[in-house]
CSV table of C-alpha atoms in Angstrom, one decimal:
chain,number,residue,atom,x,y,z
T,1,MET,CA,113.5,128.4,91.5
T,2,THR,CA,109.9,129.0,90.7
T,3,ASP,CA,107.1,127.4,91.5
T,4,PRO,CA,105.3,126.8,87.6
T,5,ALA,CA,101.8,126.4,89.6
T,6,SER,CA,101.6,130.0,90.6
T,7,GLU,CA,100.6,131.9,87.7
T,8,LEU,CA,98.8,128.7,86.4
T,9,PHE,CA,96.6,129.1,89.4
T,10,GLY,CA,96.6,132.9,90.1
T,11,ALA,CA,94.7,133.2,86.9
T,12,VAL,CA,91.7,130.8,88.2
T,13,SER,CA,92.0,131.9,91.9
T,14,GLN,CA,88.2,133.1,92.2
T,15,ALA,CA,86.9,130.1,90.8
T,16,TYR,CA,89.4,128.1,92.6
T,17,ALA,CA,88.4,129.6,96.0
T,18,ALA,CA,84.7,129.3,94.9
T,19,HIS,CA,84.6,125.5,93.5
T,20,ARG,CA,87.6,123.5,94.8
T,21,PRO,CA,86.3,121.1,97.7
T,22,THR,CA,87.6,120.8,101.3
T,23,TYR,CA,88.8,118.0,103.2
T,24,PRO,CA,87.3,115.3,105.6
T,25,ASP,CA,87.2,116.5,109.2
T,26,HIS,CA,88.5,113.3,111.0
T,27,PHE,CA,92.0,113.7,109.1
T,28,PHE,CA,92.9,117.3,110.7
T,29,THR,CA,91.7,115.9,114.0
T,30,ALA,CA,93.8,112.6,113.6
T,31,PHE,CA,96.9,115.0,112.1
T,32,ALA,CA,96.6,117.6,114.8
T,33,GLU,CA,96.6,114.7,117.4
T,34,ARG,CA,99.7,113.2,116.6
T,35,CYS,CA,102.0,116.9,116.5
T,36,PRO,CA,103.7,117.5,119.0
T,37,SER,CA,102.0,120.5,120.6
T,38,HIS,CA,98.9,122.7,119.1
T,39,GLN,CA,100.9,125.9,118.9
T,40,ARG,CA,102.1,126.5,115.6
T,41,VAL,CA,101.6,124.6,111.7
T,42,TRP,CA,102.7,125.7,108.4
T,43,ASP,CA,100.1,125.1,105.6
T,44,CYS,CA,102.6,125.0,102.8
T,45,GLY,CA,101.1,126.0,99.2
T,46,CYS,CA,97.9,127.0,101.1
T,47,GLY,CA,96.0,128.3,97.7
T,48,SER,CA,93.1,130.2,98.8
T,49,GLY,CA,92.7,128.6,102.3
T,50,GLN,CA,91.0,125.8,102.1
T,51,ALA,CA,92.8,123.6,104.7
T,52,SER,CA,94.3,126.6,106.3
T,53,LEU,CA,90.8,127.3,107.7
T,54,THR,CA,89.8,123.7,109.0
T,55,LEU,CA,93.5,123.6,110.6
T,56,ALA,CA,92.7,126.9,113.1
T,57,GLN,CA,90.2,124.6,114.5
T,58,HIS,CA,92.9,122.7,115.9
T,59,PHE,CA,96.1,124.8,116.2
T,60,ASP,CA,96.8,128.1,117.7
T,61,GLN,CA,98.4,129.5,114.7
T,62,VAL,CA,98.5,128.6,111.3
T,63,LEU,CA,101.0,129.9,108.8
T,64,ALA,CA,99.5,129.8,105.3
T,65,THR,CA,102.0,130.3,102.4
T,66,ASP,CA,101.2,130.2,98.8
T,67,ALA,CA,103.8,132.0,96.0
T,68,SER,CA,100.8,133.2,94.3
T,69,GLY,CA,99.4,136.6,95.6
T,70,ALA,CA,96.4,136.4,93.3
T,71,GLN,CA,95.1,133.1,95.1
T,72,LEU,CA,96.0,134.7,99.0
T,73,GLU,CA,94.1,137.5,98.0
T,74,GLN,CA,90.9,135.3,98.2
T,75,ALA,CA,91.7,133.9,101.2
T,76,GLN,CA,89.0,133.8,103.8
T,77,PRO,CA,90.5,136.2,106.8
T,78,HIS,CA,90.6,134.4,110.3
T,79,PRO,CA,92.3,135.6,113.2
T,80,ARG,CA,94.5,132.2,114.1
T,81,ILE,CA,95.5,132.5,110.1
T,82,THR,CA,98.6,134.5,109.1
T,83,TYR,CA,98.8,134.4,105.2
T,84,ARG,CA,101.9,135.1,103.7
T,85,GLN,CA,102.9,135.1,99.7
T,86,ALA,CA,106.1,132.7,100.0
T,87,SER,CA,107.4,129.8,97.9
T,88,ALA,CA,107.7,126.4,99.5
T,89,TRP,CA,111.6,126.7,99.2
T,90,ALA,CA,111.8,129.9,101.2
T,91,SER,CA,109.0,130.5,103.8
T,92,GLY,CA,110.5,133.0,105.7
T,93,LEU,CA,109.1,131.3,108.8
T,94,GLU,CA,111.7,130.6,111.5
T,95,ALA,CA,113.8,127.4,112.6
T,96,ALA,CA,112.4,125.0,114.6
T,97,SER,CA,109.0,126.9,114.8
T,98,VAL,CA,106.2,124.7,113.9
T,99,ASP,CA,104.5,121.4,114.8
T,100,GLY,CA,103.2,120.2,111.6
T,101,VAL,CA,103.6,120.7,108.2
T,102,LEU,CA,100.8,120.1,106.1
T,103,VAL,CA,100.3,120.8,102.2
T,104,ALA,CA,96.7,120.2,100.8
T,105,ALA,CA,96.2,118.9,96.6
T,106,ALA,CA,99.9,121.1,95.7
T,107,VAL,CA,103.0,119.0,96.7
T,108,HIS,CA,103.4,117.5,93.1
T,109,TRP,CA,104.2,121.2,92.1
T,110,PHE,CA,107.4,121.6,94.3
T,111,ALA,CA,108.1,118.3,96.4
T,112,GLY,CA,112.0,117.2,96.3
T,113,ASP,CA,115.5,118.5,98.2
T,114,ALA,CA,115.0,121.9,98.5
T,115,PHE,CA,111.4,122.0,100.1
T,116,ASN,CA,112.8,118.9,102.5
T,117,THR,CA,115.7,121.2,103.6
T,118,GLU,CA,112.8,123.6,104.2
T,119,VAL,CA,110.6,121.5,106.2
T,120,ARG,CA,113.4,120.3,108.3
T,121,ARG,CA,114.7,123.6,109.0
T,122,VAL,CA,111.5,124.8,110.1
T,123,ALA,CA,109.8,121.8,112.0
T,124,LYS,CA,110.7,121.3,115.9
T,125,ALA,CA,111.4,117.7,117.1
T,126,GLY,CA,108.5,115.1,116.5
T,127,ALA,CA,106.8,117.8,114.1
T,128,VAL,CA,104.1,115.9,111.7
T,129,MET,CA,104.1,116.3,107.8
T,130,ALA,CA,101.1,115.5,106.2
T,131,TRP,CA,100.6,115.5,102.1
T,132,ILE,CA,96.9,115.3,101.2
T,133,GLY,CA,94.8,115.1,97.9
T,134,TYR,CA,92.3,113.2,96.2
T,135,LEU,CA,92.1,111.6,92.7
T,136,PRO,CA,89.7,112.1,90.1
T,137,LEU,CA,86.3,112.5,91.0
T,138,GLN,CA,83.4,109.9,90.8
T,139,LEU,CA,79.7,110.5,89.8
T,140,THR,CA,76.8,108.2,90.9
T,141,SER,CA,75.5,108.4,87.1
T,142,GLU,CA,77.6,105.4,84.8
T,143,VAL,CA,76.8,107.4,81.5
T,144,LEU,CA,77.9,110.6,83.4
T,145,GLN,CA,81.3,109.6,84.4
T,146,THR,CA,82.2,108.0,80.8
T,147,CYS,CA,82.1,111.3,80.0
T,148,LEU,CA,84.1,112.3,82.6
T,149,ASN,CA,86.6,110.0,81.9
T,150,GLY,CA,87.0,110.6,78.7
T,151,PHE,CA,87.7,114.3,79.6
T,152,TYR,CA,90.0,113.7,82.1
T,153,ALA,CA,92.3,110.9,80.6
T,154,THR,CA,91.9,111.6,76.2
T,155,THR,CA,90.5,115.2,75.9
T,156,LEU,CA,92.9,116.7,78.5
T,157,GLU,CA,95.9,114.2,78.0
T,158,PRO,CA,98.1,116.7,75.6
T,159,TRP,CA,97.5,119.5,78.7
T,160,TRP,CA,98.0,117.8,81.6
T,161,PRO,CA,101.6,118.8,83.1
T,162,ASN,CA,104.4,116.2,83.8
T,163,GLU,CA,103.2,116.4,87.5
T,164,ARG,CA,99.8,115.8,87.2
T,165,ARG,CA,100.9,111.8,87.7
T,166,TRP,CA,102.0,112.1,90.8
T,167,VAL,CA,98.8,112.8,92.0
T,168,ASP,CA,97.5,109.9,89.9
T,169,GLN,CA,100.3,107.8,92.0
T,170,ARG,CA,99.0,109.1,95.3
T,171,TYR,CA,102.5,110.7,95.3
T,172,ALA,CA,104.0,107.9,95.4
T,173,GLY,CA,108.0,108.3,94.3
T,174,LEU,CA,108.1,111.8,95.6
T,175,PRO,CA,111.0,111.9,98.3
T,176,PHE,CA,109.4,112.3,102.0
T,177,PRO,CA,110.9,113.7,105.2
T,178,GLY,CA,110.6,111.3,107.3
T,179,GLU,CA,109.4,108.4,108.6
T,180,GLU,CA,106.1,107.4,107.5
T,181,TRP,CA,103.1,106.0,108.7
T,182,PRO,CA,100.5,104.1,107.1
T,183,PHE,CA,97.6,106.3,105.7
T,184,PRO,CA,93.7,106.8,106.7
T,185,GLN,CA,91.6,105.0,104.4
T,186,ASP,CA,88.1,105.0,103.0
T,187,LEU,CA,88.2,108.3,103.6
T,188,TRP,CA,85.9,110.3,100.9
T,189,ILE,CA,85.2,114.0,99.9
T,190,GLU,CA,81.5,114.3,98.7
T,191,ARG,CA,79.3,117.0,97.2
T,192,GLN,CA,76.1,117.3,96.1
T,193,TRP,CA,76.3,118.9,92.5
T,194,THR,CA,74.5,120.4,90.1
T,195,LEU,CA,76.1,120.3,86.4
T,196,ASP,CA,77.1,123.9,86.9
T,197,ASP,CA,78.9,123.1,90.0
T,198,LEU,CA,81.1,120.5,88.4
T,199,ALA,CA,81.7,122.5,85.5
T,200,GLY,CA,82.8,125.3,88.1
T,201,TYR,CA,85.1,123.1,89.5
T,202,LEU,CA,86.6,121.2,86.0
T,203,GLY,CA,87.6,124.9,85.0
T,204,THR,CA,90.2,125.1,87.6
T,205,TRP,CA,92.0,122.2,86.4
T,206,SER,CA,95.4,122.9,85.1
T,207,ALA,CA,94.7,121.0,82.0
T,208,VAL,CA,91.8,123.1,81.3
T,209,GLU,CA,93.7,126.5,81.7
T,210,THR,CA,96.9,125.7,79.7
T,211,ALA,CA,94.5,124.4,76.9
T,212,ARG,CA,92.8,127.8,77.2
T,213,ARG,CA,96.2,129.5,77.3
T,214,ALA,CA,96.9,127.7,74.0
T,215,GLY,CA,93.5,129.0,72.3
T,216,VAL,CA,91.3,125.5,72.9
T,217,ASP,CA,88.7,125.4,75.3
T,218,PRO,CA,87.6,122.1,76.1
T,219,LEU,CA,85.0,122.5,78.1
T,220,PRO,CA,81.9,123.8,77.0
T,221,GLU,CA,81.9,120.6,74.6
T,222,LEU,CA,81.7,118.9,77.6
T,223,VAL,CA,79.2,120.8,79.4
T,224,ASP,CA,77.1,120.3,76.6
T,225,THR,CA,77.1,116.7,76.3
T,226,MET,CA,76.7,116.0,79.7
T,227,ARG,CA,73.4,118.3,80.2
T,228,ALA,CA,71.6,116.0,77.6
T,229,LEU,CA,72.3,113.6,79.8
T,230,TRP,CA,72.5,115.1,83.5
T,231,PRO,CA,68.5,115.1,85.2
T,232,GLY,CA,66.6,117.7,85.0
T,233,HIS,CA,69.0,119.0,82.3
T,234,GLY,CA,72.0,120.1,84.6
T,235,ARG,CA,69.8,121.1,87.4
T,236,GLN,CA,69.2,118.2,89.9
T,237,ARG,CA,72.3,117.2,92.5
T,238,LEU,CA,73.7,114.7,92.0
T,239,LEU,CA,76.5,112.9,94.5
T,240,ALA,CA,79.8,113.5,93.7
T,241,ARG,CA,82.7,112.0,95.3
T,242,TRP,CA,86.5,111.9,95.4
T,243,PRO,CA,88.7,109.2,97.2
T,244,PHE,CA,90.8,111.0,99.4
T,245,MET,CA,94.4,110.3,99.8
T,246,GLY,CA,97.7,110.9,100.9
T,247,ARG,CA,101.0,110.3,102.9
T,248,TRP,CA,102.2,111.1,106.0
T,249,GLY,CA,104.6,110.5,109.1
T,250,VAL,CA,107.3,112.1,111.2
T,251,ILE,CA,109.5,114.8,110.2
T,252,THR,CA,113.2,113.5,110.9
T,253,ARG,CA,116.6,115.5,110.1
């Protein structure tokens, strides 16, 4: 079994580490409070460790795995984090060894029976699972948002992988290995970004990378269009907001 995201995001690993947003601290606190203890947590599909670093503030040991070695090379070292190249279906972790399993912006690539079997194998009794992510970003400028919406839904439509639909659906429909709780509402990820910041982030999208591999780069035209509309010709920082979303609950056998 292969992880289709490994090669795709490995190719943009440096940009991913530099431009992908982190997640609300409040959620990590709530996640840790619901785990049976704070000894060990598995960050599955950790990428370059955006969530791992925050988990390390709450757990004694973070076991962070990703199928992409290139992504892991960009991860920031931390005394409480052990990074390991491994698939979601074969983590190499000991049975009944983790208090929680977190997947940040990645579960749509590998969710299913094989992953759930691995989760149940490594989870302690009462361990908590959380899948977190974010919906498409929102800008404060209506005209700029219109450009971005068209890029996402129309320009990139031929290049988005099938798995993307799960993100748009807030992971609804994917099999969850436990008893779910209501997910926290009204949490946002916020950044103050220039146009170059935004372009760096958009360059990490899977659809952009897939288009580039096919010999098409749709990003420069969008950036040129937005630069003419962006305050300060792209240099002024604007508020970018992502609706934070996900699913969570206690893992059951």
